[in-house]
Coordinates of C-alpha atoms in Angstrom, one line a residue:
M1 CA -232.8 25.7 -44.2
L2 CA -231.3 28.8 -42.2
R3 CA -230.3 31.6 -44.0
D4 CA -227.6 32.1 -41.4
P5 CA -226.5 28.5 -40.3
S6 CA -223.9 30.0 -38.2
V7 CA -226.3 30.6 -35.4
K8 CA -226.9 26.8 -35.2
Y9 CA -223.5 25.2 -36.6
R10 CA -219.8 26.1 -36.0
P11 CA -216.9 25.3 -38.2
F12 CA -214.7 22.5 -37.1
P13 CA -211.4 23.8 -35.5
Q14 CA -208.2 23.5 -37.2
V15 CA -205.2 21.4 -36.0
D16 CA -202.3 23.3 -34.7
L17 CA -199.7 21.6 -36.9
P18 CA -198.0 24.3 -38.8
D19 CA -195.2 22.0 -39.9
R20 CA -197.6 19.2 -41.3
Q21 CA -195.7 16.7 -43.4
W22 CA -198.5 14.5 -44.9
P23 CA -199.3 17.0 -47.9
S24 CA -195.9 16.4 -49.5
R25 CA -196.2 12.6 -49.1
T26 CA -197.8 9.9 -51.5
I27 CA -199.2 6.6 -50.9
T28 CA -196.2 3.9 -51.9
R29 CA -197.4 0.7 -50.4
A30 CA -200.5 -1.1 -49.3
P31 CA -201.7 -0.7 -45.9
R32 CA -203.1 -3.6 -43.8
W33 CA -206.7 -4.0 -44.6
L34 CA -209.6 -4.9 -42.3
S35 CA -213.1 -5.6 -43.7
T36 CA -215.9 -4.7 -41.4
D37 CA -218.6 -5.8 -43.8
L38 CA -219.7 -8.6 -41.5
R39 CA -220.0 -6.3 -38.5
D40 CA -220.3 -2.6 -39.3
G41 CA -221.9 -3.2 -42.6
N42 CA -224.1 -6.0 -41.3
Q43 CA -225.5 -3.7 -38.6
A44 CA -226.4 -1.2 -41.2
L45 CA -228.8 -3.5 -42.9
I46 CA -232.5 -3.2 -42.8
D47 CA -232.5 -7.0 -42.7
P48 CA -229.2 -8.3 -41.3
M49 CA -227.6 -11.1 -42.9
D50 CA -228.4 -14.6 -41.9
A51 CA -225.8 -17.3 -41.5
E52 CA -225.5 -18.4 -45.1
K53 CA -225.2 -14.9 -46.5
K54 CA -222.6 -14.1 -43.8
T55 CA -220.7 -17.2 -44.7
R56 CA -220.9 -16.4 -48.4
F57 CA -219.7 -12.7 -47.8
F58 CA -216.8 -14.2 -45.6
D59 CA -215.7 -16.4 -48.4
L60 CA -215.7 -13.5 -50.9
I61 CA -213.6 -11.3 -48.4
C62 CA -211.1 -14.0 -48.1
R63 CA -211.2 -14.6 -51.8
V64 CA -210.2 -11.0 -52.7
G65 CA -207.1 -11.4 -50.3
I66 CA -208.2 -9.5 -47.1
K67 CA -206.4 -10.9 -44.3
E68 CA -208.1 -9.4 -41.2
I69 CA -211.8 -9.7 -41.0
E70 CA -214.3 -8.2 -38.3
V71 CA -216.8 -11.0 -38.3
G72 CA -219.3 -9.7 -35.7
F73 CA -220.2 -8.5 -32.5
P74 CA -220.6 -11.8 -30.5
S75 CA -222.2 -10.2 -27.4
A76 CA -225.2 -8.8 -29.6
G77 CA -227.0 -12.1 -29.7
A78 CA -227.1 -15.7 -30.3
T79 CA -227.0 -15.2 -34.2
E80 CA -223.8 -13.3 -33.9
F81 CA -222.3 -15.7 -31.5
D82 CA -223.0 -18.7 -33.2
F83 CA -221.9 -17.6 -36.7
I84 CA -218.4 -16.5 -35.2
S85 CA -218.1 -19.7 -33.2
G86 CA -219.1 -21.7 -35.9
L87 CA -216.4 -20.2 -38.2
V88 CA -213.8 -21.4 -35.7
R89 CA -215.5 -24.9 -35.1
D90 CA -216.0 -25.8 -38.6
G91 CA -212.4 -24.9 -39.6
R92 CA -213.6 -22.1 -42.2
I93 CA -210.9 -19.6 -41.3
P94 CA -208.0 -19.8 -43.5
D95 CA -204.6 -20.0 -41.7
D96 CA -203.5 -17.0 -43.0
V97 CA -206.5 -14.9 -42.1
T98 CA -207.2 -13.3 -38.7
V99 CA -210.7 -12.7 -37.4
Q100 CA -211.6 -9.9 -35.2
V101 CA -214.6 -9.2 -32.9
L102 CA -215.9 -6.0 -31.6
T103 CA -217.0 -5.4 -28.0
Q104 CA -217.8 -2.5 -25.8
A105 CA -215.6 -1.9 -22.9
R106 CA -217.9 -4.0 -20.4
R107 CA -216.7 -7.4 -18.5
D108 CA -219.6 -9.6 -19.6
L109 CA -219.5 -8.5 -23.1
I110 CA -215.7 -8.9 -23.3
E111 CA -216.0 -12.3 -21.9
T112 CA -218.6 -13.4 -24.4
S113 CA -216.3 -12.2 -27.1
F114 CA -213.4 -14.3 -26.0
E115 CA -215.7 -17.3 -25.6
S116 CA -216.9 -16.8 -29.2
L117 CA -213.4 -17.3 -30.5
R118 CA -212.5 -20.3 -28.2
G119 CA -210.1 -22.7 -30.3
A120 CA -209.2 -20.1 -32.8
K121 CA -205.7 -20.1 -34.2
Q122 CA -205.1 -16.3 -33.9
A123 CA -207.7 -13.7 -33.4
I124 CA -208.2 -9.9 -32.6
V125 CA -210.4 -8.6 -29.7
H126 CA -211.4 -5.0 -30.4
V127 CA -212.7 -3.1 -27.6
Y128 CA -213.9 0.6 -27.6
N129 CA -215.4 3.4 -25.6
A130 CA -216.4 6.9 -26.6
V131 CA -214.2 9.7 -25.5
S132 CA -215.5 13.1 -27.0
P133 CA -216.9 15.9 -24.9
A134 CA -220.3 15.4 -26.4
W135 CA -220.4 11.8 -25.3
R136 CA -218.7 12.5 -21.9
R137 CA -221.3 15.0 -21.1
I138 CA -224.6 14.1 -22.8
V139 CA -224.3 10.2 -22.9
F140 CA -222.2 9.3 -20.0
G141 CA -222.2 12.2 -17.6
M142 CA -218.7 11.5 -16.8
E143 CA -215.3 13.5 -16.5
R144 CA -212.3 12.5 -18.2
D145 CA -210.7 10.4 -15.6
Q146 CA -213.8 8.3 -15.3
V147 CA -213.7 7.7 -19.3
K148 CA -210.1 7.0 -19.2
A149 CA -210.8 4.3 -16.4
I150 CA -213.2 2.7 -18.6
A151 CA -210.6 2.1 -21.2
T152 CA -207.9 0.9 -18.7
D153 CA -210.3 -1.4 -17.0
A154 CA -211.2 -2.9 -20.5
A155 CA -207.6 -3.3 -21.3
R156 CA -207.0 -5.3 -18.2
M157 CA -209.9 -7.6 -19.1
L158 CA -208.3 -8.0 -22.5
R159 CA -205.0 -9.0 -20.9
D160 CA -206.9 -11.5 -18.6
G161 CA -209.0 -13.0 -21.2
A162 CA -206.1 -13.8 -23.4
A163 CA -204.2 -15.4 -20.5
A164 CA -207.1 -17.7 -19.8
Q165 CA -206.9 -19.0 -23.6
P166 CA -203.2 -19.4 -24.3
D167 CA -203.6 -21.6 -27.2
T168 CA -204.8 -18.6 -29.3
D169 CA -202.4 -16.1 -30.7
W170 CA -204.3 -13.0 -29.3
Q171 CA -203.9 -9.5 -30.8
F172 CA -205.8 -6.4 -29.3
E173 CA -207.4 -3.3 -30.9
Y174 CA -208.5 -0.2 -28.9
S175 CA -210.6 2.4 -30.3
P176 CA -211.0 5.7 -28.6
E177 CA -214.5 6.0 -30.3
T178 CA -215.7 9.5 -31.5
F179 CA -211.8 10.4 -32.1
S180 CA -212.7 12.8 -34.9
T181 CA -214.5 15.1 -32.5
A182 CA -212.5 14.5 -29.3
E183 CA -209.6 16.5 -28.0
L184 CA -206.4 15.2 -29.5
D185 CA -204.4 15.5 -26.1
F186 CA -207.2 13.2 -24.4
S187 CA -207.3 10.8 -27.1
I188 CA -203.4 10.5 -26.6
E189 CA -203.9 10.3 -23.0
V190 CA -206.3 7.4 -22.8
C191 CA -204.4 5.6 -25.6
A192 CA -201.2 5.8 -23.7
A193 CA -203.0 4.5 -20.6
V194 CA -204.2 1.5 -22.4
M195 CA -200.6 0.8 -23.7
D196 CA -199.3 1.1 -20.1
V197 CA -201.8 -1.9 -19.3
L198 CA -201.2 -4.1 -22.4
Q199 CA -197.4 -3.4 -22.8
P200 CA -197.2 -3.7 -26.6
T201 CA -194.0 -4.3 -28.3
P202 CA -192.7 -4.0 -32.0
E203 CA -193.3 -7.7 -32.2
R204 CA -196.6 -7.7 -30.6
P205 CA -198.1 -4.1 -31.2
L206 CA -201.3 -2.8 -30.2
I207 CA -203.8 -1.6 -32.8
L208 CA -205.0 1.7 -32.1
N209 CA -208.0 2.6 -34.3
L210 CA -208.6 6.5 -34.7
P211 CA -212.2 6.5 -36.2
A212 CA -213.8 9.3 -37.9
T213 CA -217.1 8.1 -36.1
V214 CA -218.8 10.9 -37.4
E215 CA -217.2 12.7 -40.3
A216 CA -217.4 16.3 -38.9
A217 CA -214.6 18.0 -40.9
T218 CA -212.7 18.2 -44.2
P219 CA -210.4 15.3 -44.7
N220 CA -207.2 17.6 -44.5
I221 CA -208.2 18.0 -40.8
Y222 CA -208.6 14.1 -40.2
A223 CA -204.9 14.0 -41.7
D224 CA -203.8 16.5 -39.5
Q225 CA -205.4 14.8 -36.5
I226 CA -203.6 11.4 -37.5
E227 CA -200.3 13.1 -38.0
Y228 CA -200.5 15.0 -34.6
F229 CA -201.4 11.5 -33.0
C230 CA -198.5 9.6 -34.7
R231 CA -196.0 12.3 -33.4
H232 CA -197.2 12.4 -30.0
I233 CA -198.4 8.9 -29.0
P234 CA -195.5 7.4 -26.8
D235 CA -193.5 4.4 -28.3
R236 CA -195.0 4.6 -31.9
E237 CA -193.1 1.7 -33.1
N238 CA -195.3 -0.5 -30.6
V239 CA -198.6 0.5 -32.2
V240 CA -200.4 0.0 -35.5
I241 CA -202.6 3.1 -36.5
S242 CA -205.7 2.0 -38.1
L243 CA -208.2 4.4 -39.8
H244 CA -212.0 3.9 -39.8
T245 CA -213.6 6.6 -41.6
H246 CA -217.3 7.3 -42.3
N247 CA -218.9 9.1 -45.1
D248 CA -221.1 11.7 -43.5
R249 CA -219.6 14.5 -45.6
G250 CA -219.1 12.4 -48.7
T251 CA -215.2 12.2 -48.3
G252 CA -214.5 8.8 -46.5
V253 CA -212.3 7.7 -49.1
A254 CA -210.3 10.8 -49.2
A255 CA -210.1 10.9 -45.5
A256 CA -208.5 7.4 -45.5
E257 CA -206.1 8.3 -48.2
L258 CA -204.9 11.4 -46.4
G259 CA -204.7 9.4 -43.3
L260 CA -202.4 7.1 -44.7
M261 CA -200.1 10.0 -45.9
A262 CA -200.2 11.3 -42.4
G263 CA -198.7 8.1 -41.1
A264 CA -201.5 5.4 -40.5
D265 CA -200.7 1.8 -41.3
R266 CA -204.2 0.2 -41.6
V267 CA -207.5 0.8 -43.2
E268 CA -210.8 -0.5 -41.9
G269 CA -214.0 -0.2 -44.2
C270 CA -216.4 -2.2 -46.2
L271 CA -216.4 -3.5 -49.8
L272 CA -218.2 -1.0 -51.8
G273 CA -218.7 1.3 -49.0
N274 CA -221.8 -0.1 -47.0
G275 CA -222.1 0.9 -43.4
E276 CA -224.3 3.1 -41.1
R277 CA -225.7 6.4 -42.1
T278 CA -223.9 7.4 -45.2
G279 CA -221.7 4.4 -45.3
N280 CA -218.0 3.3 -44.2
C281 CA -214.9 3.8 -46.3
D282 CA -215.2 1.9 -49.6
L283 CA -212.2 -0.5 -49.7
V284 CA -212.6 -1.4 -53.3
T285 CA -212.2 2.5 -54.2
V286 CA -209.2 3.1 -51.9
A287 CA -207.3 -0.1 -53.2
M288 CA -208.1 0.7 -56.9
N289 CA -206.9 4.2 -56.5
M290 CA -203.8 2.9 -55.3
Y291 CA -203.5 0.6 -58.3
T292 CA -204.1 3.3 -60.8
Q293 CA -201.1 5.0 -59.2
G294 CA -198.9 1.9 -59.8
V295 CA -199.2 0.5 -56.2
D296 CA -200.0 -3.1 -55.7
P297 CA -202.9 -3.0 -53.2
G298 CA -202.4 -6.6 -52.4
L299 CA -206.1 -7.3 -53.2
A300 CA -207.7 -9.0 -56.1
F301 CA -210.5 -7.4 -57.9
D302 CA -210.0 -8.9 -61.1
D303 CA -213.6 -10.2 -61.2
I304 CA -215.3 -7.1 -60.0
D305 CA -218.6 -8.2 -61.4
E306 CA -218.5 -11.1 -59.0
V307 CA -217.8 -8.9 -56.0
V308 CA -220.8 -6.8 -57.0
K309 CA -222.9 -9.6 -57.4
T310 CA -222.0 -11.1 -54.0
V311 CA -222.4 -7.9 -52.1
E312 CA -225.7 -7.1 -53.5
Y313 CA -226.9 -10.5 -52.8
C314 CA -225.6 -10.6 -49.2
T315 CA -226.8 -6.9 -48.4
N316 CA -229.9 -6.7 -50.5
I317 CA -228.4 -3.1 -51.6
P318 CA -228.1 -2.4 -55.1
V319 CA -224.7 -1.1 -56.2
H320 CA -225.2 2.4 -57.9
P321 CA -224.1 2.4 -61.6
R322 CA -221.8 5.4 -60.9
T323 CA -219.9 3.7 -58.0
P324 CA -216.1 4.0 -58.7
Y325 CA -214.6 1.0 -60.5
A326 CA -217.6 -1.2 -59.7
G327 CA -220.7 0.5 -61.2
D328 CA -222.2 -0.8 -64.3
L329 CA -221.6 2.4 -66.1
V330 CA -218.2 3.7 -64.8
F331 CA -216.4 2.8 -68.0
T332 CA -219.2 3.7 -70.2
A333 CA -219.5 6.8 -72.5
F334 CA -222.7 8.0 -74.0
S335 CA -221.4 11.4 -75.1
G336 CA -220.1 11.7 -78.6
S337 CA -217.1 13.7 -77.9
H338 CA -216.0 11.2 -75.0
Q339 CA -216.6 8.3 -77.2
D340 CA -214.6 9.8 -80.1
A341 CA -211.6 10.5 -77.5
I342 CA -211.9 6.9 -76.0
K343 CA -211.8 5.3 -79.5
K344 CA -208.8 7.4 -80.5
G345 CA -207.2 6.4 -77.2
F346 CA -207.7 2.7 -77.8
A347 CA -206.2 3.2 -81.4
A348 CA -203.1 4.8 -79.9
Q349 CA -203.0 2.2 -77.3
D350 CA -202.6 -0.5 -79.9
A351 CA -200.0 1.3 -81.7
R352 CA -197.8 1.8 -78.7
N353 CA -194.6 -0.1 -78.0
D354 CA -194.9 -0.3 -74.2
D355 CA -197.7 -1.3 -71.6
L356 CA -198.2 2.2 -70.4
W357 CA -202.0 2.7 -70.0
E358 CA -203.1 6.0 -71.4
V359 CA -206.7 6.3 -72.8
P360 CA -208.8 9.4 -72.4
Y361 CA -211.6 9.3 -69.9
L362 CA -210.5 5.9 -68.6
P363 CA -208.1 6.0 -65.7
I364 CA -207.9 2.3 -65.6
D365 CA -208.0 -0.4 -68.1
P366 CA -211.5 -2.1 -67.6
A367 CA -210.0 -5.5 -68.5
D368 CA -208.0 -5.4 -65.2
L369 CA -211.2 -5.6 -63.5
G370 CA -212.6 -8.4 -65.6
R371 CA -214.8 -6.0 -67.7
S372 CA -215.1 -6.4 -71.5
Y373 CA -214.5 -3.5 -73.9
E374 CA -217.9 -3.9 -75.5
A375 CA -219.5 -2.0 -72.5
V376 CA -217.0 1.0 -72.8
I377 CA -219.0 2.8 -75.5
R378 CA -222.9 2.6 -75.7
V379 CA -225.1 4.6 -77.9
N380 CA -228.0 6.8 -77.5
S381 CA -229.2 10.0 -78.8
Q382 CA -226.2 11.8 -77.4
S383 CA -223.7 9.6 -79.1
G384 CA -221.5 10.6 -81.9
K385 CA -220.0 9.1 -85.0
G386 CA -217.0 7.8 -83.1
G387 CA -219.2 5.9 -80.5
V388 CA -221.1 4.1 -83.3
A389 CA -218.0 3.1 -85.2
W390 CA -216.6 1.7 -82.0
V391 CA -219.6 -0.6 -81.6
L392 CA -219.4 -1.8 -85.1
E393 CA -215.7 -2.4 -84.8
Q394 CA -216.1 -4.4 -81.6
D395 CA -219.0 -6.4 -82.4
K396 CA -218.6 -6.9 -86.2
G397 CA -214.9 -6.1 -86.9
L398 CA -215.9 -3.1 -89.3
K399 CA -213.4 -0.3 -89.5
L400 CA -215.6 2.3 -91.0
P401 CA -213.7 5.3 -92.7
K402 CA -214.3 8.5 -91.0
R403 CA -216.7 10.0 -93.7
L404 CA -218.7 6.8 -93.7
Q405 CA -218.9 7.2 -89.9
A406 CA -220.4 10.6 -90.2
D407 CA -222.9 9.3 -92.7
F408 CA -223.9 6.4 -90.7
S409 CA -224.2 8.4 -87.5
R410 CA -227.1 10.2 -88.9
H411 CA -229.0 6.9 -89.3
V412 CA -228.3 5.9 -86.0
Q413 CA -229.2 9.2 -84.6
R414 CA -232.5 9.2 -86.5
M415 CA -233.5 5.9 -84.9
A416 CA -232.2 6.8 -81.5
D417 CA -234.6 9.8 -81.6
E418 CA -237.4 7.7 -82.8
T419 CA -237.2 5.0 -80.3
S420 CA -236.1 7.4 -77.3
R421 CA -233.8 4.5 -75.8
E422 CA -230.4 3.2 -75.7
L423 CA -229.4 1.3 -78.8
N424 CA -227.6 -2.1 -78.5
A425 CA -225.2 -3.6 -80.9
Q426 CA -228.1 -5.6 -82.5
D427 CA -229.9 -2.4 -83.2
I428 CA -226.9 -0.6 -84.8
W429 CA -226.0 -3.8 -87.0
A430 CA -229.5 -3.7 -88.1
T431 CA -229.5 -0.1 -88.9
F432 CA -226.1 -0.5 -90.7
Q433 CA -227.4 -3.4 -92.8
S434 CA -230.5 -1.5 -93.7
A435 CA -228.8 2.0 -94.6
Y436 CA -226.1 0.3 -96.9
R437 CA -228.3 -2.4 -98.4
L438 CA -226.6 -5.5 -97.1
T439 CA -229.8 -7.5 -96.6
E440 CA -232.6 -8.5 -99.0
P441 CA -234.3 -7.4 -100.9
Q442 CA -231.4 -5.5 -102.7
R443 CA -232.0 -3.5 -105.8
F444 CA -228.7 -4.7 -107.3
T445 CA -227.8 -8.4 -106.4
L446 CA -224.7 -9.8 -107.9
G447 CA -224.6 -13.0 -109.7
A448 CA -221.8 -14.9 -111.4
Y449 CA -219.0 -12.8 -112.9
D450 CA -215.7 -12.8 -114.3
E451 CA -212.8 -10.2 -114.5
T452 CA -210.2 -10.3 -117.3
R453 CA -207.7 -8.0 -118.8
A454 CA -207.7 -6.7 -122.2
A455 CA -204.7 -6.7 -124.3
N456 CA -204.4 -2.9 -123.6
G457 CA -204.3 -3.5 -120.0
E458 CA -207.9 -2.5 -119.2
R459 CA -209.9 -4.5 -116.8
I460 CA -213.2 -6.3 -118.2
F461 CA -216.0 -6.9 -115.8
A462 CA -218.7 -9.3 -117.1
G463 CA -221.3 -11.0 -115.3
V464 CA -225.1 -11.2 -114.2
V465 CA -226.6 -8.5 -112.1
E466 CA -230.1 -8.8 -110.9
V467 CA -232.1 -5.7 -110.8
D468 CA -235.2 -5.9 -108.5
G469 CA -235.1 -9.7 -108.9
V470 CA -234.7 -9.7 -112.9
G471 CA -231.1 -10.8 -113.9
K472 CA -229.2 -9.1 -116.6
S473 CA -225.9 -9.7 -118.4
V474 CA -223.8 -6.6 -118.2
S475 CA -220.0 -5.8 -118.8
G476 CA -217.7 -2.8 -118.7
R477 CA -214.2 -1.7 -119.1
G478 CA -212.1 0.5 -116.8
N479 CA -208.5 0.8 -115.5
G480 CA -209.3 -1.4 -112.5
L481 CA -212.2 -3.7 -111.3
I482 CA -214.1 -1.0 -109.7
S483 CA -214.1 1.3 -112.5
S484 CA -215.1 -1.6 -114.8
V485 CA -218.1 -2.3 -112.6
V486 CA -219.3 1.2 -112.5
A487 CA -218.9 1.1 -116.4
A488 CA -221.1 -1.9 -116.7
L489 CA -223.6 -0.2 -114.4
R490 CA -223.8 2.9 -116.5
E491 CA -224.0 1.0 -119.9
G492 CA -226.4 -1.8 -118.5
F493 CA -228.7 0.3 -116.3
G494 CA -228.0 4.0 -116.8
V495 CA -226.5 4.4 -113.3
E496 CA -224.1 7.4 -113.1
L497 CA -221.5 7.0 -110.4
D498 CA -218.2 8.6 -109.9
I499 CA -215.8 7.1 -107.3
A500 CA -214.5 9.5 -104.8
D501 CA -212.8 7.1 -102.1
Y502 CA -212.5 3.4 -101.6
A503 CA -211.3 1.4 -98.5
E504 CA -210.9 -2.1 -97.5
H505 CA -209.7 -4.4 -94.8
A506 CA -209.8 -7.9 -93.4
I507 CA -212.2 -9.0 -90.7
G508 CA -210.6 -11.5 -88.5
H509 CA -207.7 -13.7 -89.3
G510 CA -206.9 -17.1 -91.0
S511 CA -208.9 -19.2 -93.4
G512 CA -212.4 -17.9 -91.9
A513 CA -211.5 -14.3 -92.5
Q514 CA -213.6 -12.0 -94.8
A515 CA -212.9 -8.6 -96.4
A516 CA -215.0 -5.6 -95.9
A517 CA -215.0 -2.8 -98.7
Y518 CA -216.3 0.7 -98.7
V519 CA -216.7 3.1 -101.6
E520 CA -217.9 6.6 -101.5
C521 CA -219.4 7.9 -104.9
R522 CA -220.9 11.1 -106.4
T523 CA -224.1 10.8 -108.3
A524 CA -225.1 12.7 -111.4
D525 CA -227.0 15.0 -109.4
G526 CA -224.0 15.9 -107.0
R527 CA -225.2 13.6 -103.9
T528 CA -222.7 11.7 -101.9
V529 CA -223.8 7.8 -101.5
W530 CA -222.0 5.0 -99.7
G531 CA -221.7 1.3 -100.7
V532 CA -220.5 -1.5 -98.4
G533 CA -219.6 -5.0 -99.4
I534 CA -218.7 -8.0 -97.4
D535 CA -217.5 -11.2 -98.7
E536 CA -214.8 -13.9 -98.4
D537 CA -213.1 -12.6 -101.4
V538 CA -211.9 -9.0 -101.5
A539 CA -212.6 -8.4 -105.0
T540 CA -216.0 -9.8 -104.8
A541 CA -216.4 -7.5 -101.7
S542 CA -215.4 -4.5 -103.8
V543 CA -218.1 -5.3 -106.4
R544 CA -220.8 -5.7 -103.8
A545 CA -219.8 -2.3 -102.4
V546 CA -220.3 -0.6 -105.9
L547 CA -223.5 -2.5 -106.3
S548 CA -224.6 -1.2 -102.8
A549 CA -223.9 2.4 -103.8
A550 CA -225.7 2.0 -106.9
G551 CA -228.9 0.9 -104.8
A552 CA -229.0 4.3 -103.6
V553 CA -229.4 6.1 -106.8
G554 CA -233.1 6.9 -107.2

């Protein structure tokens, strides 16, 4: 890399727009959406989609609610032409969906494009030619008037091609390709000339697509370009301003959002951002960004995993686990502090009296995208007590007291360090059962018992407790069931415990509910030990918790 890149590269010039309005605007309604997955997305694949994959992808796009779909480049070859004409011939295009085809500004290619759509109920033909100085000078060797003539000649071909097939409701789209690196006045001049030929009206507007063919500046400059264009194009009410951003600088989504704030009406892009070079605008991200601001995008991503699965199958490109909204890990916290905040957020959410979403680290409810809460917190060596407690609560319904969370997290941390991997719910449950002596063999095992009340109000525990497999009848007195069990252990086995804290709760609801009991104890030598008991009967769960704690006394 150069130490002085200015000798090779120049900063992109600012747009002279001192009274720009877009910075103070917000997005309050959904734009028109166009999916280019089957065209721009398809041409970006090492192995382009075959007809089966394109059909599956087309069905997905319809299913999520996108009403305008660029289905291909029919003049590129027989595969493209046959797929597009087959959609029309086989009646696969829903009545409320408009398909669009792309063509360069050449007569033979435009004629092929119209032919591929013969018999369609409604369709858009999208024609383009590059207008920027680099293309005029390096690629075409043309002056401005010659480049403008290409556009107007193509417009006349669109007009005549539509007239030859009057049974189809035709719309037109024109792109001054390389708009983002072209002179604004020339882009406006060319688009106005195309409008003069096609004579759009508010009822039958012309779509003017203003692409960031190569993203060459910060997104605020693209927004300035869009606002400037919207102000200066004649008869603005007769055109639909469409955005087609690429992601060369990593800000394709931001550029599209700012472009909408600058006055655009339509967004073109791909589900999950596939496209040439670094990708097209990610329609899922733009739509869900709106959703998190309380704006209905008009699209259905309530089964995001199905969207991801279909896109990955059709494109053979894996979706990165950190992809916004769609990635496997975007709602997942491994960090202990993150897990604690999320756990507290869910608890506060449950206590709220309204539906307003407010959970730290989660800008959207994963359930709105069809994701389960089980994947929100996952445990590895970076995790804390809150995350471990969350997994147990979600998987087993156990609501551990705070100090027990801290005690148990040490056991989980030890296992995570030993295994050097993520721990799943089964690992955590097995560790919990082992740590608090819930599985066989147990040192103290409860047999049959009775609880009675003495004349002086004391509780009497009398029953059989097995110690290392050998049963023994014991009894004890106390002011409650737990204290009477502690007395029985002291008198029968010499186990000294002092109860420091006790908690219980139901697991589940109805006749199948169980009870969980947690007891924190001090031993004779000053150690803290915990016991856990689970049973259908809350009293028995309490006794089991005390015996569990006794099992920790060496």
